[in-house]
Every structure is written in C-alpha cells, then in structure tokens.
Amino acid sequence: MNKRKQVMGWCCFALSVILFLFQGLYLILHLRWRVEYADNRLFYLMTIFIVVCATVALIVLMDLKKNGKSLLLVIAIVIILLHGVLSFRHSRAVRELVSLSPDWKTYFVLKQDRLSGKTDYYRPYYGPFVQAKVTLPFSMKGDAKIKWIEDDIVAATYHAEDGSIHQFIATFGDRGQGSSYTNVALSFPGTWKGEDFILTSTTEGLTVKHGDEVERFSWENIVQFGTLAVVLTENDEARWTVALGGDFISHENDPAPPSGSIYLYEAIDGSNEPVPLTLSSP
C-alpha cells in the first residue's frame, strides 16, 4: 500500500469516528432535552457521509479479498439508500424553513407538520442544534415569507388555514438595556417619520399614516415579541411590525427622548422592505 492511500484511509477513518461521536452527542441531547438539528435531514446526510468514509477507510486500510469488498460495498449502498428514502419521507412530512441572519451570527428555524399545518419555532441551542420554543398561534398554510429586519430581528409572514395573514417575530437580543423584559410599544413615544410614513405613539395606542390612509391601533391590538418588536393587529390579522433599529436607544432611565431609528414593516404577501423611521417630535 502506498503512503498516499494509507493517509487517505486513516483520514477517512478519523473523520468517520468524529462524525459518529457527533451523532452520538446529538442523540443524547435529543433524548434528554429534545434538541434537534436545525434541518433534520442533516441527521440522514451525516449518517450517509459516515458510511461513505468508513467504507473507504476499510477498503483502503484492510486487506480484503474481492468478495469481502463486494459485501462491504453492498452493505454501504443499502444503508445509503435506506437513509436517502428516510430523508425523502421526512421532507414529505415536515417542511423546514431555515434562514441565516445577515451577519451570520444566528439563524431562524420553523418546522411545519405538512398534514396538520402545526408550525413550531425553534430557538438556536448550540451550533446546528435547535430546541422547540413555541408553537405558532395559527396553523400555517403553505410557506412563510422570511425577512430579516435587523441582524437580530426576523419576521415570518404567513397565512392561516382560513386565509388570514399573520406575522411571527423572533428576536435575539436587546438594545443595551440588559432588561429581561421591556415594554417595546412604550419605548418609542412621539412621532416618527420616514418616506411617506408617519408613526405616532400616544397614551391611547399607535397610529400609522401612509399617504391619506390612517390606521389606529389600541393597546389590546398590539402584540409584543421579545424585547425588540411588536405586531399591530386588526381583526386578529397582522397589519404592521414595528421593530427597534440597531442604533435605537430608549433613554428610559433619563429624561432625554429616544434616539436612533425604528422600522415599520407591512404584513403583505408581495416583496416589500422595512421602512426606517426617525423621531420627528417627542
């Protein structure tokens, strides 16, 4: 056996062992804390890769006769085909939406049971692992439109079975206050302007003006997500998301008005971008 083949064989063997141990770690986390891969198809793909690496290592490193190599290849092909079928069946049963943040520091995961429409949001756990956090309040029909408003704020716009439109917002931080809970809707008082939009926050709620159209939302129609965003609803449907910009400072502990920017994002099917707003008058 030449040296190059031997090196390749040992590298494949080492890689297969490392991935096997990684799969074992996943199974432990899954059984104990219900941790999953961000995309469960990774489990089948990684197992296939382990089988390929282990097969190459055994063929290269072991002095197998022709029948032994053939048997090893048949076993490997059967395992690969089996996991390919399992991966395909999983894709038919579960729709998995994975979106990486613009700064590549986190990601957003939704997993939907295609039969029932029940959709769960999964929070990043560690690396490629995620953990179920909450079930969306409305069963999702079809795909969701995913939009990152900021590097740590993502909006999923989707339809329920009855055709109504909704937004689910995931947030991954705060704006430097360090609070475990902040009333987002109260953190940006005053009038905010941007492009053809005006957002006004008063003691009675929020008002959105776009051109000649004015929409008013009382506090009971404002739903908070995390510490960075709220969704404005009308007749149990989402209309707008208001999110705090990365430069936003509430000044909640001093008399100064809030500074920085906030974003207004409409809940519609078509392609649209969040509109940045800045404080016009406190």
PDB file of C-alpha atoms in Angstrom:
ATOM      1  CA  MET A   1       0.000   0.000   0.000  1.00  0.00           C
ATOM      2  CA  ASN A   2       1.459   3.361  -0.983  1.00  0.00           C
ATOM      3  CA  LYS A   3       1.721   6.144   1.547  1.00  0.00           C
ATOM      4  CA  ARG A   4      -0.866   8.380  -0.129  1.00  0.00           C
ATOM      5  CA  LYS A   5      -3.563   5.716   0.059  1.00  0.00           C
ATOM      6  CA  GLN A   6      -2.705   4.989   3.672  1.00  0.00           C
ATOM      7  CA  VAL A   7      -3.006   8.664   4.627  1.00  0.00           C
ATOM      8  CA  MET A   8      -6.344   8.904   2.808  1.00  0.00           C
ATOM      9  CA  GLY A   9      -7.605   5.781   4.578  1.00  0.00           C
ATOM     10  CA  TRP A  10      -6.679   6.995   8.036  1.00  0.00           C
ATOM     11  CA  CYS A  11      -8.166  10.460   7.341  1.00  0.00           C
ATOM     12  CA  CYS A  12     -11.454   8.840   6.281  1.00  0.00           C
ATOM     13  CA  PHE A  13     -11.399   6.627   9.355  1.00  0.00           C
ATOM     14  CA  ALA A  14     -10.731   9.572  11.689  1.00  0.00           C
ATOM     15  CA  LEU A  15     -13.477  11.622  10.047  1.00  0.00           C
ATOM     16  CA  SER A  16     -15.992   8.800  10.324  1.00  0.00           C
ATOM     17  CA  VAL A  17     -15.197   8.367  14.043  1.00  0.00           C
ATOM     18  CA  ILE A  18     -15.521  12.119  14.725  1.00  0.00           C
ATOM     19  CA  LEU A  19     -18.863  12.305  12.916  1.00  0.00           C
ATOM     20  CA  PHE A  20     -20.072   9.137  14.652  1.00  0.00           C
ATOM     21  CA  LEU A  21     -19.302  10.688  18.047  1.00  0.00           C
ATOM     22  CA  PHE A  22     -21.066  13.889  16.938  1.00  0.00           C
ATOM     23  CA  GLN A  23     -24.141  11.872  16.007  1.00  0.00           C
ATOM     24  CA  GLY A  24     -23.980  10.188  19.412  1.00  0.00           C
ATOM     25  CA  LEU A  25     -23.885  13.611  21.089  1.00  0.00           C
ATOM     26  CA  TYR A  26     -26.954  14.632  19.090  1.00  0.00           C
ATOM     27  CA  LEU A  27     -28.872  11.508  20.176  1.00  0.00           C
ATOM     28  CA  ILE A  28     -28.059  12.195  23.839  1.00  0.00           C
ATOM     29  CA  LEU A  29     -29.196  15.831  23.552  1.00  0.00           C
ATOM     30  CA  HIS A  30     -32.303  14.786  21.642  1.00  0.00           C
ATOM     31  CA  LEU A  31     -33.373  12.135  24.158  1.00  0.00           C
ATOM     32  CA  ARG A  32     -32.674  14.261  27.218  1.00  0.00           C
ATOM     33  CA  TRP A  33     -33.577  17.806  26.125  1.00  0.00           C
ATOM     34  CA  ARG A  34     -35.497  17.265  22.866  1.00  0.00           C
ATOM     35  CA  VAL A  35     -32.779  19.019  20.896  1.00  0.00           C
ATOM     36  CA  GLU A  36     -32.909  18.651  17.108  1.00  0.00           C
ATOM     37  CA  TYR A  37     -30.846  19.607  14.105  1.00  0.00           C
ATOM     38  CA  ALA A  38     -31.884  22.909  12.530  1.00  0.00           C
ATOM     39  CA  ASP A  39     -32.717  20.789   9.499  1.00  0.00           C
ATOM     40  CA  ASN A  40     -33.377  17.172  10.481  1.00  0.00           C
ATOM     41  CA  ARG A  41     -32.208  15.981   7.068  1.00  0.00           C
ATOM     42  CA  LEU A  42     -28.700  16.669   8.379  1.00  0.00           C
ATOM     43  CA  PHE A  43     -29.019  13.537  10.510  1.00  0.00           C
ATOM     44  CA  TYR A  44     -29.523  11.326   7.447  1.00  0.00           C
ATOM     45  CA  LEU A  45     -26.908  13.139   5.351  1.00  0.00           C
ATOM     46  CA  MET A  46     -24.329  12.900   8.117  1.00  0.00           C
ATOM     47  CA  THR A  47     -25.018   9.188   8.576  1.00  0.00           C
ATOM     48  CA  ILE A  48     -24.547   8.677   4.833  1.00  0.00           C
ATOM     49  CA  PHE A  49     -21.247  10.559   4.987  1.00  0.00           C
ATOM     50  CA  ILE A  50     -20.122   8.397   7.938  1.00  0.00           C
ATOM     51  CA  VAL A  51     -20.900   5.233   5.963  1.00  0.00           C
ATOM     52  CA  VAL A  52     -19.015   6.524   2.908  1.00  0.00           C
ATOM     53  CA  CYS A  53     -15.935   7.492   4.941  1.00  0.00           C
ATOM     54  CA  ALA A  54     -15.945   4.250   6.936  1.00  0.00           C
ATOM     55  CA  THR A  55     -16.321   2.164   3.771  1.00  0.00           C
ATOM     56  CA  VAL A  56     -13.427   3.919   2.047  1.00  0.00           C
ATOM     57  CA  ALA A  57     -11.274   3.529   5.165  1.00  0.00           C
ATOM     58  CA  LEU A  58     -11.975  -0.215   5.483  1.00  0.00           C
ATOM     59  CA  ILE A  59     -11.335  -0.895   1.803  1.00  0.00           C
ATOM     60  CA  VAL A  60      -8.075   1.083   1.807  1.00  0.00           C
ATOM     61  CA  LEU A  61      -6.678   0.003   5.183  1.00  0.00           C
ATOM     62  CA  MET A  62      -7.798  -3.617   5.357  1.00  0.00           C
ATOM     63  CA  ASP A  63      -6.521  -6.401   3.170  1.00  0.00           C
ATOM     64  CA  LEU A  64      -9.943  -7.529   1.987  1.00  0.00           C
ATOM     65  CA  LYS A  65     -10.474 -10.035  -0.772  1.00  0.00           C
ATOM     66  CA  LYS A  66     -12.747  -9.284  -3.715  1.00  0.00           C
ATOM     67  CA  ASN A  67     -15.791 -10.941  -2.083  1.00  0.00           C
ATOM     68  CA  GLY A  68     -15.217  -9.040   1.136  1.00  0.00           C
ATOM     69  CA  LYS A  69     -15.029  -5.712  -0.683  1.00  0.00           C
ATOM     70  CA  SER A  70     -18.173  -6.508  -2.655  1.00  0.00           C
ATOM     71  CA  LEU A  71     -20.082  -7.411   0.508  1.00  0.00           C
ATOM     72  CA  LEU A  72     -18.888  -4.221   2.210  1.00  0.00           C
ATOM     73  CA  LEU A  73     -20.000  -2.119  -0.767  1.00  0.00           C
ATOM     74  CA  VAL A  74     -23.415  -3.798  -0.868  1.00  0.00           C
ATOM     75  CA  ILE A  75     -23.974  -3.128   2.852  1.00  0.00           C
ATOM     76  CA  ALA A  76     -22.890   0.507   2.413  1.00  0.00           C
ATOM     77  CA  ILE A  77     -25.176   1.029  -0.591  1.00  0.00           C
ATOM     78  CA  VAL A  78     -28.146  -0.477   1.260  1.00  0.00           C
ATOM     79  CA  ILE A  79     -27.584   1.821   4.256  1.00  0.00           C
ATOM     80  CA  ILE A  80     -27.158   4.862   1.999  1.00  0.00           C
ATOM     81  CA  LEU A  81     -30.320   4.096   0.028  1.00  0.00           C
ATOM     82  CA  LEU A  82     -32.267   3.481   3.247  1.00  0.00           C
ATOM     83  CA  HIS A  83     -31.246   6.850   4.688  1.00  0.00           C
ATOM     84  CA  GLY A  84     -31.967   8.535   1.363  1.00  0.00           C
ATOM     85  CA  VAL A  85     -35.513   7.161   1.475  1.00  0.00           C
ATOM     86  CA  LEU A  86     -35.913   8.191   5.137  1.00  0.00           C
ATOM     87  CA  SER A  87     -34.702  11.710   4.317  1.00  0.00           C
ATOM     88  CA  PHE A  88     -37.179  11.947   1.436  1.00  0.00           C
ATOM     89  CA  ARG A  89     -40.057  10.725   3.621  1.00  0.00           C
ATOM     90  CA  HIS A  90     -39.134  13.243   6.306  1.00  0.00           C
ATOM     91  CA  SER A  91     -39.179  16.064   3.724  1.00  0.00           C
ATOM     92  CA  ARG A  92     -42.651  14.957   2.614  1.00  0.00           C
ATOM     93  CA  ALA A  93     -43.940  15.015   6.203  1.00  0.00           C
ATOM     94  CA  VAL A  94     -42.187  18.107   7.600  1.00  0.00           C
ATOM     95  CA  ARG A  95     -41.474  21.456   5.957  1.00  0.00           C
ATOM     96  CA  GLU A  96     -38.359  23.034   7.473  1.00  0.00           C
ATOM     97  CA  LEU A  97     -37.592  26.714   6.967  1.00  0.00           C
ATOM     98  CA  VAL A  98     -34.078  27.776   7.947  1.00  0.00           C
ATOM     99  CA  SER A  99     -32.846  31.333   7.444  1.00  0.00           C
ATOM    100  CA  LEU A 100     -29.385  32.631   8.357  1.00  0.00           C
ATOM    101  CA  SER A 101     -29.095  36.169   9.749  1.00  0.00           C
ATOM    102  CA  PRO A 102     -27.343  38.774   7.548  1.00  0.00           C
ATOM    103  CA  ASP A 103     -24.343  38.890   9.912  1.00  0.00           C
ATOM    104  CA  TRP A 104     -24.196  35.040  10.032  1.00  0.00           C
ATOM    105  CA  LYS A 105     -24.305  35.077  13.846  1.00  0.00           C
ATOM    106  CA  THR A 106     -27.639  33.329  14.323  1.00  0.00           C
ATOM    107  CA  TYR A 107     -30.448  31.711  12.376  1.00  0.00           C
ATOM    108  CA  PHE A 108     -34.209  31.325  12.339  1.00  0.00           C
ATOM    109  CA  VAL A 109     -35.973  27.940  12.166  1.00  0.00           C
ATOM    110  CA  LEU A 110     -39.598  26.989  11.592  1.00  0.00           C
ATOM    111  CA  LYS A 111     -40.757  23.368  11.288  1.00  0.00           C
ATOM    112  CA  GLN A 112     -44.224  22.641   9.966  1.00  0.00           C
ATOM    113  CA  ASP A 113     -46.218  19.432  10.010  1.00  0.00           C
ATOM    114  CA  ARG A 114     -47.431  19.390   6.399  1.00  0.00           C
ATOM    115  CA  LEU A 115     -50.554  17.397   7.258  1.00  0.00           C
ATOM    116  CA  SER A 116     -51.893  19.492  10.157  1.00  0.00           C
ATOM    117  CA  GLY A 117     -50.207  22.809   9.418  1.00  0.00           C
ATOM    118  CA  LYS A 118     -48.959  22.984  13.032  1.00  0.00           C
ATOM    119  CA  THR A 119     -45.764  25.015  12.997  1.00  0.00           C
ATOM    120  CA  ASP A 120     -43.129  25.297  15.731  1.00  0.00           C
ATOM    121  CA  TYR A 121     -40.462  27.932  16.158  1.00  0.00           C
ATOM    122  CA  TYR A 122     -37.064  26.523  17.184  1.00  0.00           C
ATOM    123  CA  ARG A 123     -34.510  28.585  19.068  1.00  0.00           C
ATOM    124  CA  PRO A 124     -30.791  28.047  18.303  1.00  0.00           C
ATOM    125  CA  TYR A 125     -29.286  25.835  21.022  1.00  0.00           C
ATOM    126  CA  TYR A 126     -25.653  25.338  20.043  1.00  0.00           C
ATOM    127  CA  GLY A 127     -24.091  25.107  16.587  1.00  0.00           C
ATOM    128  CA  PRO A 128     -26.520  23.263  14.280  1.00  0.00           C
ATOM    129  CA  PHE A 129     -28.722  22.209  17.213  1.00  0.00           C
ATOM    130  CA  VAL A 130     -32.078  23.855  17.999  1.00  0.00           C
ATOM    131  CA  GLN A 131     -34.778  23.442  20.619  1.00  0.00           C
ATOM    132  CA  ALA A 132     -38.534  23.930  20.226  1.00  0.00           C
ATOM    133  CA  LYS A 133     -39.546  27.243  21.778  1.00  0.00           C
ATOM    134  CA  VAL A 134     -43.172  27.955  20.868  1.00  0.00           C
ATOM    135  CA  THR A 135     -45.945  26.841  18.535  1.00  0.00           C
ATOM    136  CA  LEU A 136     -47.261  29.499  16.174  1.00  0.00           C
ATOM    137  CA  PRO A 137     -50.777  30.550  17.277  1.00  0.00           C
ATOM    138  CA  PHE A 138     -52.263  29.840  13.828  1.00  0.00           C
ATOM    139  CA  SER A 139     -51.692  26.739  11.688  1.00  0.00           C
ATOM    140  CA  MET A 140     -49.595  27.816   8.717  1.00  0.00           C
ATOM    141  CA  LYS A 141     -50.811  27.205   5.172  1.00  0.00           C
ATOM    142  CA  GLY A 142     -48.010  26.937   2.624  1.00  0.00           C
ATOM    143  CA  ASP A 143     -44.668  28.686   3.052  1.00  0.00           C
ATOM    144  CA  ALA A 144     -43.821  31.718   5.158  1.00  0.00           C
ATOM    145  CA  LYS A 145     -42.141  34.840   3.815  1.00  0.00           C
ATOM    146  CA  ILE A 146     -38.974  35.367   5.860  1.00  0.00           C
ATOM    147  CA  LYS A 147     -37.462  38.836   6.222  1.00  0.00           C
ATOM    148  CA  TRP A 148     -34.613  39.956   8.468  1.00  0.00           C
ATOM    149  CA  ILE A 149     -35.476  43.475   9.646  1.00  0.00           C
ATOM    150  CA  GLU A 150     -32.192  43.757  11.547  1.00  0.00           C
ATOM    151  CA  ASP A 151     -29.383  41.289  12.243  1.00  0.00           C
ATOM    152  CA  ASP A 152     -31.222  40.229  15.404  1.00  0.00           C
ATOM    153  CA  ILE A 153     -34.868  40.649  14.310  1.00  0.00           C
ATOM    154  CA  VAL A 154     -36.616  38.415  11.780  1.00  0.00           C
ATOM    155  CA  ALA A 155     -40.232  38.445  10.633  1.00  0.00           C
ATOM    156  CA  ALA A 156     -42.155  35.462   9.247  1.00  0.00           C
ATOM    157  CA  THR A 157     -45.291  36.483   7.338  1.00  0.00           C
ATOM    158  CA  TYR A 158     -47.688  33.610   6.719  1.00  0.00           C
ATOM    159  CA  HIS A 159     -51.301  32.660   6.027  1.00  0.00           C
ATOM    160  CA  ALA A 160     -53.518  30.592   8.309  1.00  0.00           C
ATOM    161  CA  GLU A 161     -55.873  27.902   7.027  1.00  0.00           C
ATOM    162  CA  ASP A 162     -58.721  30.427   6.794  1.00  0.00           C
ATOM    163  CA  GLY A 163     -56.646  32.739   4.574  1.00  0.00           C
ATOM    164  CA  SER A 164     -55.940  35.354   7.258  1.00  0.00           C
ATOM    165  CA  ILE A 165     -52.437  36.829   7.342  1.00  0.00           C
ATOM    166  CA  HIS A 166     -50.175  36.819  10.398  1.00  0.00           C
ATOM    167  CA  GLN A 167     -46.655  37.694  11.445  1.00  0.00           C
ATOM    168  CA  PHE A 168     -44.376  35.912  13.876  1.00  0.00           C
ATOM    169  CA  ILE A 169     -41.291  37.799  15.046  1.00  0.00           C
ATOM    170  CA  ALA A 170     -38.150  36.255  16.507  1.00  0.00           C
ATOM    171  CA  THR A 171     -35.658  38.459  18.324  1.00  0.00           C
ATOM    172  CA  PHE A 172     -32.168  37.595  19.534  1.00  0.00           C
ATOM    173  CA  GLY A 173     -31.081  40.312  21.936  1.00  0.00           C
ATOM    174  CA  ASP A 174     -31.894  43.744  23.324  1.00  0.00           C
ATOM    175  CA  ARG A 175     -30.805  47.325  22.788  1.00  0.00           C
ATOM    176  CA  GLY A 176     -28.268  47.569  25.559  1.00  0.00           C
ATOM    177  CA  GLN A 177     -30.671  47.988  28.479  1.00  0.00           C
ATOM    178  CA  GLY A 178     -29.989  44.491  29.801  1.00  0.00           C
ATOM    179  CA  SER A 179     -33.610  44.112  30.889  1.00  0.00           C
ATOM    180  CA  SER A 180     -35.267  40.722  30.963  1.00  0.00           C
ATOM    181  CA  TYR A 181     -38.482  42.441  29.886  1.00  0.00           C
ATOM    182  CA  THR A 182     -39.158  45.775  28.199  1.00  0.00           C
ATOM    183  CA  ASN A 183     -42.490  47.135  27.041  1.00  0.00           C
ATOM    184  CA  VAL A 184     -41.436  47.796  23.452  1.00  0.00           C
ATOM    185  CA  ALA A 185     -44.525  49.808  22.487  1.00  0.00           C
ATOM    186  CA  LEU A 186     -43.829  52.288  25.296  1.00  0.00           C
ATOM    187  CA  SER A 187     -40.134  52.690  24.457  1.00  0.00           C
ATOM    188  CA  PHE A 188     -40.629  54.896  21.368  1.00  0.00           C
ATOM    189  CA  PRO A 189     -43.088  57.687  22.341  1.00  0.00           C
ATOM    190  CA  GLY A 190     -43.658  60.589  19.977  1.00  0.00           C
ATOM    191  CA  THR A 191     -43.968  60.954  16.218  1.00  0.00           C
ATOM    192  CA  TRP A 192     -41.673  59.065  13.857  1.00  0.00           C
ATOM    193  CA  LYS A 193     -41.318  59.799  10.147  1.00  0.00           C
ATOM    194  CA  GLY A 194     -39.756  58.096   7.132  1.00  0.00           C
ATOM    195  CA  GLU A 195     -40.506  58.194   3.396  1.00  0.00           C
ATOM    196  CA  ASP A 196     -44.308  58.517   3.146  1.00  0.00           C
ATOM    197  CA  PHE A 197     -44.989  57.026   6.591  1.00  0.00           C
ATOM    198  CA  ILE A 198     -45.742  58.593   9.963  1.00  0.00           C
ATOM    199  CA  LEU A 199     -45.964  56.521  13.147  1.00  0.00           C
ATOM    200  CA  THR A 200     -47.339  58.184  16.260  1.00  0.00           C
ATOM    201  CA  SER A 201     -47.267  56.700  19.749  1.00  0.00           C
ATOM    202  CA  THR A 202     -49.700  58.157  22.288  1.00  0.00           C
ATOM    203  CA  THR A 203     -51.300  57.086  25.551  1.00  0.00           C
ATOM    204  CA  GLU A 204     -54.165  55.568  23.544  1.00  0.00           C
ATOM    205  CA  GLY A 205     -52.007  53.400  21.263  1.00  0.00           C
ATOM    206  CA  LEU A 206     -50.218  53.639  17.921  1.00  0.00           C
ATOM    207  CA  THR A 207     -51.283  55.368  14.720  1.00  0.00           C
ATOM    208  CA  VAL A 208     -49.836  54.616  11.286  1.00  0.00           C
ATOM    209  CA  LYS A 209     -50.326  57.149   8.500  1.00  0.00           C
ATOM    210  CA  HIS A 210     -49.421  56.303   4.903  1.00  0.00           C
ATOM    211  CA  GLY A 211     -50.387  58.990   2.439  1.00  0.00           C
ATOM    212  CA  ASP A 212     -54.055  59.754   3.115  1.00  0.00           C
ATOM    213  CA  GLU A 213     -54.692  56.423   4.874  1.00  0.00           C
ATOM    214  CA  VAL A 214     -54.690  56.390   8.684  1.00  0.00           C
ATOM    215  CA  GLU A 215     -54.811  53.244  10.832  1.00  0.00           C
ATOM    216  CA  ARG A 216     -55.229  53.347  14.608  1.00  0.00           C
ATOM    217  CA  PHE A 217     -54.289  50.518  16.941  1.00  0.00           C
ATOM    218  CA  SER A 218     -55.291  50.405  20.592  1.00  0.00           C
ATOM    219  CA  TRP A 219     -53.018  48.723  23.125  1.00  0.00           C
ATOM    220  CA  GLU A 220     -55.027  45.479  23.130  1.00  0.00           C
ATOM    221  CA  ASN A 221     -54.275  45.127  19.410  1.00  0.00           C
ATOM    222  CA  ILE A 222     -50.522  45.386  19.902  1.00  0.00           C
ATOM    223  CA  VAL A 223     -48.682  42.090  20.398  1.00  0.00           C
ATOM    224  CA  GLN A 224     -45.112  42.095  21.686  1.00  0.00           C
ATOM    225  CA  PHE A 225     -42.383  39.685  20.555  1.00  0.00           C
ATOM    226  CA  GLY A 226     -39.248  39.521  22.673  1.00  0.00           C
ATOM    227  CA  THR A 227     -37.757  42.883  23.656  1.00  0.00           C
ATOM    228  CA  LEU A 228     -37.326  44.325  20.169  1.00  0.00           C
ATOM    229  CA  ALA A 229     -40.608  44.263  18.236  1.00  0.00           C
ATOM    230  CA  VAL A 230     -44.389  44.474  18.302  1.00  0.00           C
ATOM    231  CA  VAL A 231     -47.025  43.477  15.752  1.00  0.00           C
ATOM    232  CA  LEU A 232     -50.027  45.712  15.167  1.00  0.00           C
ATOM    233  CA  THR A 233     -53.174  43.697  14.501  1.00  0.00           C
ATOM    234  CA  GLU A 234     -56.647  44.352  13.189  1.00  0.00           C
ATOM    235  CA  ASN A 235     -59.491  41.812  13.357  1.00  0.00           C
ATOM    236  CA  ASP A 236     -56.956  39.186  14.521  1.00  0.00           C
ATOM    237  CA  GLU A 237     -54.792  39.745  11.437  1.00  0.00           C
ATOM    238  CA  ALA A 238     -51.324  41.291  11.321  1.00  0.00           C
ATOM    239  CA  ARG A 239     -51.018  44.711   9.682  1.00  0.00           C
ATOM    240  CA  TRP A 240     -47.609  46.048  10.664  1.00  0.00           C
ATOM    241  CA  THR A 241     -44.491  45.127  12.606  1.00  0.00           C
ATOM    242  CA  VAL A 242     -42.649  47.851  14.484  1.00  0.00           C
ATOM    243  CA  ALA A 243     -39.057  46.908  15.344  1.00  0.00           C
ATOM    244  CA  LEU A 244     -36.269  48.726  17.149  1.00  0.00           C
ATOM    245  CA  GLY A 245     -33.266  49.544  14.967  1.00  0.00           C
ATOM    246  CA  GLY A 246     -29.755  48.516  15.904  1.00  0.00           C
ATOM    247  CA  ASP A 247     -28.941  52.146  16.791  1.00  0.00           C
ATOM    248  CA  PHE A 248     -32.077  52.650  18.899  1.00  0.00           C
ATOM    249  CA  ILE A 249     -31.643  53.993  22.447  1.00  0.00           C
ATOM    250  CA  SER A 250     -34.769  54.377  24.574  1.00  0.00           C
ATOM    251  CA  HIS A 251     -33.239  56.626  27.285  1.00  0.00           C
ATOM    252  CA  GLU A 252     -35.742  55.045  29.679  1.00  0.00           C
ATOM    253  CA  ASN A 253     -33.542  55.914  32.653  1.00  0.00           C
ATOM    254  CA  ASP A 254     -33.093  59.609  31.807  1.00  0.00           C
ATOM    255  CA  PRO A 255     -35.329  62.428  30.565  1.00  0.00           C
ATOM    256  CA  ALA A 256     -33.861  62.524  27.048  1.00  0.00           C
ATOM    257  CA  PRO A 257     -36.179  61.403  24.204  1.00  0.00           C
ATOM    258  CA  PRO A 258     -35.426  58.121  22.409  1.00  0.00           C
ATOM    259  CA  SER A 259     -32.822  58.263  19.662  1.00  0.00           C
ATOM    260  CA  GLY A 260     -31.812  56.191  16.676  1.00  0.00           C
ATOM    261  CA  SER A 261     -34.293  54.525  14.347  1.00  0.00           C
ATOM    262  CA  ILE A 262     -37.223  52.152  14.353  1.00  0.00           C
ATOM    263  CA  TYR A 263     -38.588  50.101  11.440  1.00  0.00           C
ATOM    264  CA  LEU A 264     -42.093  49.735  10.074  1.00  0.00           C
ATOM    265  CA  TYR A 265     -42.737  46.521   8.135  1.00  0.00           C
ATOM    266  CA  GLU A 266     -46.084  45.781   6.485  1.00  0.00           C
ATOM    267  CA  ALA A 267     -47.702  42.330   6.621  1.00  0.00           C
ATOM    268  CA  ILE A 268     -48.325  41.643   2.937  1.00  0.00           C
ATOM    269  CA  ASP A 269     -47.670  38.782   0.529  1.00  0.00           C
ATOM    270  CA  GLY A 270     -45.588  40.661  -2.008  1.00  0.00           C
ATOM    271  CA  SER A 271     -41.987  41.737  -1.805  1.00  0.00           C
ATOM    272  CA  ASN A 272     -41.512  44.721   0.485  1.00  0.00           C
ATOM    273  CA  GLU A 273     -38.787  46.235   2.618  1.00  0.00           C
ATOM    274  CA  PRO A 274     -38.875  47.568   6.202  1.00  0.00           C
ATOM    275  CA  VAL A 275     -39.192  51.347   6.274  1.00  0.00           C
ATOM    276  CA  PRO A 276     -36.760  53.154   8.636  1.00  0.00           C
ATOM    277  CA  LEU A 277     -38.311  55.901  10.759  1.00  0.00           C
ATOM    278  CA  THR A 278     -36.636  58.566  12.877  1.00  0.00           C
ATOM    279  CA  LEU A 279     -38.059  60.690  15.659  1.00  0.00           C
ATOM    280  CA  SER A 280     -39.699  63.870  14.361  1.00  0.00           C
ATOM    281  CA  SER A 281     -41.132  65.191  17.623  1.00  0.00           C
ATOM    282  CA  PRO A 282     -41.105  63.676  21.123  1.00  0.00           C
TER     283      PRO A 282
END
